[in-house]
Short mmCIF file of C-alpha atoms in Angstrom, two decimals:
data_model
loop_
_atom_site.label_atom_id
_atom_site.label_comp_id
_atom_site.label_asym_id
_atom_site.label_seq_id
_atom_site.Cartn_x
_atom_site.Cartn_y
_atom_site.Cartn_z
CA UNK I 1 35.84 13.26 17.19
CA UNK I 2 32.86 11.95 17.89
CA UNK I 3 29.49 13.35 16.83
CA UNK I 4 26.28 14.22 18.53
CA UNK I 5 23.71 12.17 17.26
CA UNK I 6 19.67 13.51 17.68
CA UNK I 7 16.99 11.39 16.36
CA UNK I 8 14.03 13.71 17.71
CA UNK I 9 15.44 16.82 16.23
CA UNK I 10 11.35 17.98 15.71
CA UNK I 11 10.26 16.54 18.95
CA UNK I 12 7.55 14.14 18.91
CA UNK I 13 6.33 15.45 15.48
CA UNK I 14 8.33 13.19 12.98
CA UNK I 15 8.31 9.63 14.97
CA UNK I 16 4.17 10.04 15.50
CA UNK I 17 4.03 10.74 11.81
CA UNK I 18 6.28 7.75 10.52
CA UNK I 19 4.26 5.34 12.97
CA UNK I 20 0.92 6.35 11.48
CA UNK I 21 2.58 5.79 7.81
CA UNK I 22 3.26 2.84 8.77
CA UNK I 23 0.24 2.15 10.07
CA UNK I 24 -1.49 3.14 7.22
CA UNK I 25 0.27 0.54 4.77
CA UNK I 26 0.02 -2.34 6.89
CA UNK I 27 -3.51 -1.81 7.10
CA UNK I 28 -4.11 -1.30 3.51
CA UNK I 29 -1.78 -4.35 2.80
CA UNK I 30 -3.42 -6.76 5.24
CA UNK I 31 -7.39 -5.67 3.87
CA UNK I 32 -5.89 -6.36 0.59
CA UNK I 33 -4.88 -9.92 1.47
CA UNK I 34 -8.41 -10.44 2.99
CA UNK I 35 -9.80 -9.26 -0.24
CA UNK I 36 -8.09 -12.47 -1.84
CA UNK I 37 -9.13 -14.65 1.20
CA UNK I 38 -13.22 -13.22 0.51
CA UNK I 39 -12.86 -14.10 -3.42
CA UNK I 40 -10.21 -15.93 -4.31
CA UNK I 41 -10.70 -15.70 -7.64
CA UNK I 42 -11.47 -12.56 -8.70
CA UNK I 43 -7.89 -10.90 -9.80
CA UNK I 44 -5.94 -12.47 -6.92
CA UNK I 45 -2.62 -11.33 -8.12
CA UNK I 46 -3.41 -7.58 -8.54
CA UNK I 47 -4.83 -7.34 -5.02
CA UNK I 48 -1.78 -9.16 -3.38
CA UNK I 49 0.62 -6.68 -5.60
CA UNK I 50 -1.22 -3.59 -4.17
CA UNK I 51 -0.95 -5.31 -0.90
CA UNK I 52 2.57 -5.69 -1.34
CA UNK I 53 2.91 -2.39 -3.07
CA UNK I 54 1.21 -0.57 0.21
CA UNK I 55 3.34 -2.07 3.05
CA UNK I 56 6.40 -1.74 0.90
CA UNK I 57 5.66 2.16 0.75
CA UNK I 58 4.41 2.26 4.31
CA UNK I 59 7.45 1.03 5.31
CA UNK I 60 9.98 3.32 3.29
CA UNK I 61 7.48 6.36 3.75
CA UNK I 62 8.21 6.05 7.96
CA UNK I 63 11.63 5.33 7.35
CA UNK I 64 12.29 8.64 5.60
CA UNK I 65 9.85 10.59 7.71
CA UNK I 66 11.65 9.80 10.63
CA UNK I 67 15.19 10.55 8.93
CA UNK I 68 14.27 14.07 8.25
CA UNK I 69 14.64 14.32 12.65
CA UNK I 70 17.82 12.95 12.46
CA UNK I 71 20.45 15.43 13.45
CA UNK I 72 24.17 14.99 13.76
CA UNK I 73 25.19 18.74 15.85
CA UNK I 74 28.71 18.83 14.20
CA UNK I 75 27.77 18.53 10.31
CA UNK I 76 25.16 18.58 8.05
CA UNK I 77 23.62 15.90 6.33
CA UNK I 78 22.62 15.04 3.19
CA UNK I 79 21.42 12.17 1.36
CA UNK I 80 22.32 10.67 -2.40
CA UNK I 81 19.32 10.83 -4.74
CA UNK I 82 20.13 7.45 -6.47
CA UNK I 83 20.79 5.45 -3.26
CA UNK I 84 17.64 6.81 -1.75
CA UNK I 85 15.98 5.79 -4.83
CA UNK I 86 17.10 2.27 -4.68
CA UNK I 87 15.97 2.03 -1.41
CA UNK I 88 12.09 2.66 -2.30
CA UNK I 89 12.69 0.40 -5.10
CA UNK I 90 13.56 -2.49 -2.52
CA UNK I 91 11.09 -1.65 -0.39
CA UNK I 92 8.35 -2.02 -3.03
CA UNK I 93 9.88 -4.37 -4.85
CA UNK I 94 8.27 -7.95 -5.23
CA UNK I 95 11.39 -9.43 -4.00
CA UNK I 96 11.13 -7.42 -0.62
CA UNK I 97 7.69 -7.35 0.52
CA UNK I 98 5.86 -9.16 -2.66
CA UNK I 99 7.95 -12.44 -1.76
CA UNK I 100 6.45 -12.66 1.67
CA UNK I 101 2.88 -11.76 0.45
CA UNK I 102 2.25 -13.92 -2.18
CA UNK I 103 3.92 -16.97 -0.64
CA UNK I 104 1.48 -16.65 2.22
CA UNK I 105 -1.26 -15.89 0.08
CA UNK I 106 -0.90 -18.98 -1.96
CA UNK I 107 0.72 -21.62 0.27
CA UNK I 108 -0.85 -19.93 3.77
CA UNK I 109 0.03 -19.76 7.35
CA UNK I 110 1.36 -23.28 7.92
CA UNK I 111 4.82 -23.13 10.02
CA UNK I 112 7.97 -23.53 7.31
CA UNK I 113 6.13 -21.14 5.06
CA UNK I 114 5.25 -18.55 7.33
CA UNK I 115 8.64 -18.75 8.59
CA UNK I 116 10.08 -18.32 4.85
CA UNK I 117 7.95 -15.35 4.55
CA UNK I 118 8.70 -14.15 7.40
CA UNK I 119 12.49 -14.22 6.91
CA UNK I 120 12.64 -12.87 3.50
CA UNK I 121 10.43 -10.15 3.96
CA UNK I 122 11.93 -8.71 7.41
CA UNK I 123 15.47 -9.35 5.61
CA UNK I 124 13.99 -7.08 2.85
CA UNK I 125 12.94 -4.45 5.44
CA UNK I 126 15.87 -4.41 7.17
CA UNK I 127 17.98 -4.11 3.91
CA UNK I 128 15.76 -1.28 2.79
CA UNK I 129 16.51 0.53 5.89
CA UNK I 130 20.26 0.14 5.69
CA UNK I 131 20.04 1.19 2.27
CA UNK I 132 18.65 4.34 3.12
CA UNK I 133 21.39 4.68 5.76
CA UNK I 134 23.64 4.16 3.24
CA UNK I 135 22.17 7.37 1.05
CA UNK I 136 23.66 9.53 4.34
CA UNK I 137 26.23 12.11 3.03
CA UNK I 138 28.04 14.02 5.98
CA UNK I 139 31.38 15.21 6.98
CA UNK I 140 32.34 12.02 9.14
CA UNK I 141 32.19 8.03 9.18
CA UNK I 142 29.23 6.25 9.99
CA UNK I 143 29.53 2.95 12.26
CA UNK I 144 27.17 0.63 13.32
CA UNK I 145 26.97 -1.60 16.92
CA UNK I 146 26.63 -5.04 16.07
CA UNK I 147 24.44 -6.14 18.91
CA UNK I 148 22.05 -3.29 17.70
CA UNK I 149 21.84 -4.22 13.77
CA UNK I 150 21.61 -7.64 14.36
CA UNK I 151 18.59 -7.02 17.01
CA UNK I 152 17.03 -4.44 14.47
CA UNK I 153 16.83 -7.21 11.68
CA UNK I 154 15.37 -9.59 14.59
CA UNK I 155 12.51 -7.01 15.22
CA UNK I 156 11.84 -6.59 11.70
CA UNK I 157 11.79 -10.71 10.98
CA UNK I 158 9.31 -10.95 14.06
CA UNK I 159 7.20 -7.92 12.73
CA UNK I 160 7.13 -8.93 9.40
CA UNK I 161 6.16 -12.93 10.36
CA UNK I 162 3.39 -11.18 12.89
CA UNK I 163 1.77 -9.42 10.08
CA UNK I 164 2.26 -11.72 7.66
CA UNK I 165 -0.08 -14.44 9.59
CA UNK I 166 -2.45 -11.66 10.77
CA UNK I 167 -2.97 -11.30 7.50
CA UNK I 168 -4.56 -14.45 6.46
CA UNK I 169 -5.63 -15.05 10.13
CA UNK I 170 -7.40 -11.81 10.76
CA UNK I 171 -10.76 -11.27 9.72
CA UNK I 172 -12.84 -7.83 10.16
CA UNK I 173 -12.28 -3.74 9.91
CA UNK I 174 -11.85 -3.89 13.51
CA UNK I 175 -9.18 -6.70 14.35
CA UNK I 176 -7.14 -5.27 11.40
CA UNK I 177 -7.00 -2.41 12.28
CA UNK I 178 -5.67 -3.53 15.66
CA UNK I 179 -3.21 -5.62 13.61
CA UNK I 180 -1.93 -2.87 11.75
CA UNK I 181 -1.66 -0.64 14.64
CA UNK I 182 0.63 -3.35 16.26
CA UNK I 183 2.20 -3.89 13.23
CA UNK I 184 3.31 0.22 13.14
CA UNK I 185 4.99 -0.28 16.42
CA UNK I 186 7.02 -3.28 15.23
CA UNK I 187 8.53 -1.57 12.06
CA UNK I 188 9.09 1.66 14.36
CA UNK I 189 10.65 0.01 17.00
CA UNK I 190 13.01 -1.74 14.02
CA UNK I 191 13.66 1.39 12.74
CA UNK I 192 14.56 3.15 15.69
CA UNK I 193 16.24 0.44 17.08
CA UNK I 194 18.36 0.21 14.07
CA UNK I 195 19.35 4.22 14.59
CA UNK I 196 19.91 3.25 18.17
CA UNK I 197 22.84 1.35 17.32
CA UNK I 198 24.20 4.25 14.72
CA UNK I 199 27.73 7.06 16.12
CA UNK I 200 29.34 9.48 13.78
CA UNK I 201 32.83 10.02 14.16
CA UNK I 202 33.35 13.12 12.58
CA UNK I 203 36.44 14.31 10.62
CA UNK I 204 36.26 17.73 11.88
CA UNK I 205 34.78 21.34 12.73
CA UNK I 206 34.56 22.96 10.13
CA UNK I 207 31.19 21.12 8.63
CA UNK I 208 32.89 20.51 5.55
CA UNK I 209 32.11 20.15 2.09
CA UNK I 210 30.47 17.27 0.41
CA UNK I 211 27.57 16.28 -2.46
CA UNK I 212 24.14 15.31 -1.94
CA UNK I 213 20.29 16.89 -1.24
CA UNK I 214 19.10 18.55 2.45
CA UNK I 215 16.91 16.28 3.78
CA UNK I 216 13.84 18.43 3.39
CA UNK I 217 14.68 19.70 0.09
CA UNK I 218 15.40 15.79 -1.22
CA UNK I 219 12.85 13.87 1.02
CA UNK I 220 9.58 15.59 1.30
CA UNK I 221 9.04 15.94 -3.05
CA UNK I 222 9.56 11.90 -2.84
CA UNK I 223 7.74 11.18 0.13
CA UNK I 224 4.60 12.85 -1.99
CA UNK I 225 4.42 10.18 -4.61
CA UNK I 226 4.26 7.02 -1.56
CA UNK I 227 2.18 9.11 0.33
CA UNK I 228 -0.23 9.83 -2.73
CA UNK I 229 0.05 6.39 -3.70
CA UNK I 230 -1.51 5.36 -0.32
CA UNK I 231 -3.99 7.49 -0.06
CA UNK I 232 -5.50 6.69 -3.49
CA UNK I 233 -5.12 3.06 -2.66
CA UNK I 234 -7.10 3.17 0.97
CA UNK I 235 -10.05 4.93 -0.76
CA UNK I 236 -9.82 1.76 -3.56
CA UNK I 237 -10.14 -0.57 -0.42
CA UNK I 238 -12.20 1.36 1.52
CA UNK I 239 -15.36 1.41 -1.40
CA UNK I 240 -14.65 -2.06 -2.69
CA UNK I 241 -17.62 -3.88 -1.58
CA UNK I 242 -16.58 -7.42 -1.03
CA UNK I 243 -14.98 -5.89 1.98
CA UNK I 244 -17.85 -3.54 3.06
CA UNK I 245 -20.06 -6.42 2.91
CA UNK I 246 -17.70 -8.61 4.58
CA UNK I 247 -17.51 -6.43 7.64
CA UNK I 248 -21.21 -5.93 7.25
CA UNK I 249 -21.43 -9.54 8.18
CA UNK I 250 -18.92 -9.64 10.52
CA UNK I 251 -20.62 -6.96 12.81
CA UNK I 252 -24.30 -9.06 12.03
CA UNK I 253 -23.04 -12.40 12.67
CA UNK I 254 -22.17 -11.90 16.41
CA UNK I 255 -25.76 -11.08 17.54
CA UNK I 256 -27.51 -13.48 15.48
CA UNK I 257 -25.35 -16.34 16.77
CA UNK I 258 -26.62 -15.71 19.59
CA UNK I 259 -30.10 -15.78 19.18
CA UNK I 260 -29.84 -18.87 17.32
CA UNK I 261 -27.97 -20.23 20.00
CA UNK I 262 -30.15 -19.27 22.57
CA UNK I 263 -33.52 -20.18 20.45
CA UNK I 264 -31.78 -23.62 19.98
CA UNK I 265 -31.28 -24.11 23.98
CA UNK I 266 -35.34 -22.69 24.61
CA UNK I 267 -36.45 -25.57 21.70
CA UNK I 268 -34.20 -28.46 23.46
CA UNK I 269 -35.71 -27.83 26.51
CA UNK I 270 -39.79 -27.48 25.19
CA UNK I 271 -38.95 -30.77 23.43
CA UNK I 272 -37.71 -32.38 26.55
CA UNK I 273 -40.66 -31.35 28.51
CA UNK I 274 -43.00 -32.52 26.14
CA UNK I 275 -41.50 -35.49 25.88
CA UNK I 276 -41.47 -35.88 29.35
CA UNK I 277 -45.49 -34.73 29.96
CA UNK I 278 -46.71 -37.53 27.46
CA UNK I 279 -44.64 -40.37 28.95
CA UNK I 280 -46.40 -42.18 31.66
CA UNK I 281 -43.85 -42.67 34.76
CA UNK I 282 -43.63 -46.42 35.86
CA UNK I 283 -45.03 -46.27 38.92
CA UNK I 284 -48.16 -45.16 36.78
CA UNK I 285 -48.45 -47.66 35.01
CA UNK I 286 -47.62 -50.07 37.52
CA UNK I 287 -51.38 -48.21 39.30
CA UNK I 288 -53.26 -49.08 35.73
#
């Protein structure tokens, strides 16, 4: 038979808090790539690994987050420590996310790399979501739609291409932050998307019995250590100050344009006049 499937099984509660994970490790990883961009040489590599490192976890941390609402009514589920495991491993792995950052941090945003990037690193979202899809244990068989997966992995090659050039593009606490807030909805809407396109069909009634961790019980110890990890990295970028002077700047630079710009205009004009006052006309001349 086939199973009731409930992705908001806590209301509102677990999608707001897997968007704002995600939010919070794009943002970290795109102020890390700016860090490279302000000094390129000072320990480029490290800051594009923590970069990597945070969207990687900001990624798996509001995948899991929004598994522990999903609810199938006829059987419990439960996940496989190992698989669920592997999956954080992809997701912070260089070849997931670390790929895409460093190529765009070393070759930058022309069109076949950023396209490259793009492409490996929403393949290595998409994979670490299906991974942890995989670590589902219940009394039934999972299937998949087609047309869903294959527009999940779309979404997550556009998202990850979208925040891959904001990130060498985007300059400014403000405008990433707006990045990264877009960037949230993009890996959201893949993930949910993705569960979109997921039906049970369940063996039968009697809920069965099968291995594997509750959710809760297998979810929320390991979302501590990517949620930690975050954390401790956003106070690293928030007091490193490169950035803080950088934004500084940024917030100066506007206003003082502008008065430059404007004292520029007022000095064409005096010198025009003046010009104009001690040049005799020829009409004048013509009278000497």
């Amino acid at each position: 038979m086939e199973g009731t499937v409930d992705g908001f099984r806590y209301g509102a509660v677990t999608p707001v808090a897997a968007y704002l994970m995600a939010c919070l490790g794009g943002a970290l990883g795109l102020r890390c790539i700016v860090r490279t961009l302000l000094n390129p040489g000072a320990w480029k590599p490290g800051w594009l690994a923590l970069g990597a490192t945070a969207i990687g976890c900001g990624i798996w941390t509001m995948h899991f987050i929004a598994m522990i609402g999903f609810h199938v009514e006829e059987t419990r589920v439960r996940y496989d420590a190992a698989t669920t495991v592997l999956s954080l491993a992809v997701a912070v792995a260089v070849a997931v996310v670390g790929i895409g950052v460093f190529i765009v941090g070393y070759r930058g945003t022309r069109s076949v790399t950023l396209a490259v990037a793009g492409v490996v690193t929403g393949l290595g979202v998409a994979v670490m979501h299906y991974l942890g899809m995989a670590a589902m244990r219940l009394n039934g068989d999972i299937g998949y739609d087609p047309a869903g997966v294959a527009l999940s992995v779309l979404i997550a090659i556009a998202a990850a291409t979208a925040a891959l050039w904001s990130a060498v593009t985007v300059r400014g606490f403000l405008t990433s932050l707006g990045a990264s807030l877009v960037m949230g909805v993009a890996v959201s809407g893949m993930h949910y998307t993705g569960m979109a396109a997921v039906s049970v069909h369940v063996h039968d009634t009697t809920g069965g019995t099968w291995d594997g961790e509750s959710p809760l019980s297998l979810l929320l110890p390991m979302l501590l250590g990517p949620v930690v990890f975050l954390l401790l990295a956003g106070v690293l970028v928030m007091c490193d100050p490169l950035l803080t002077r950088s934004d500084r700047a940024g917030r100066e630079r506007t206003p003082t344009a502008r008065q430059d710009a404007s004292g520029a205009v007022r000095g064409a004009r005096s010198v025009t006049v003046s010009r104009t006052s001690f040049h005799p006309t020829a009409s004048s001349r013509r009278g000497r």
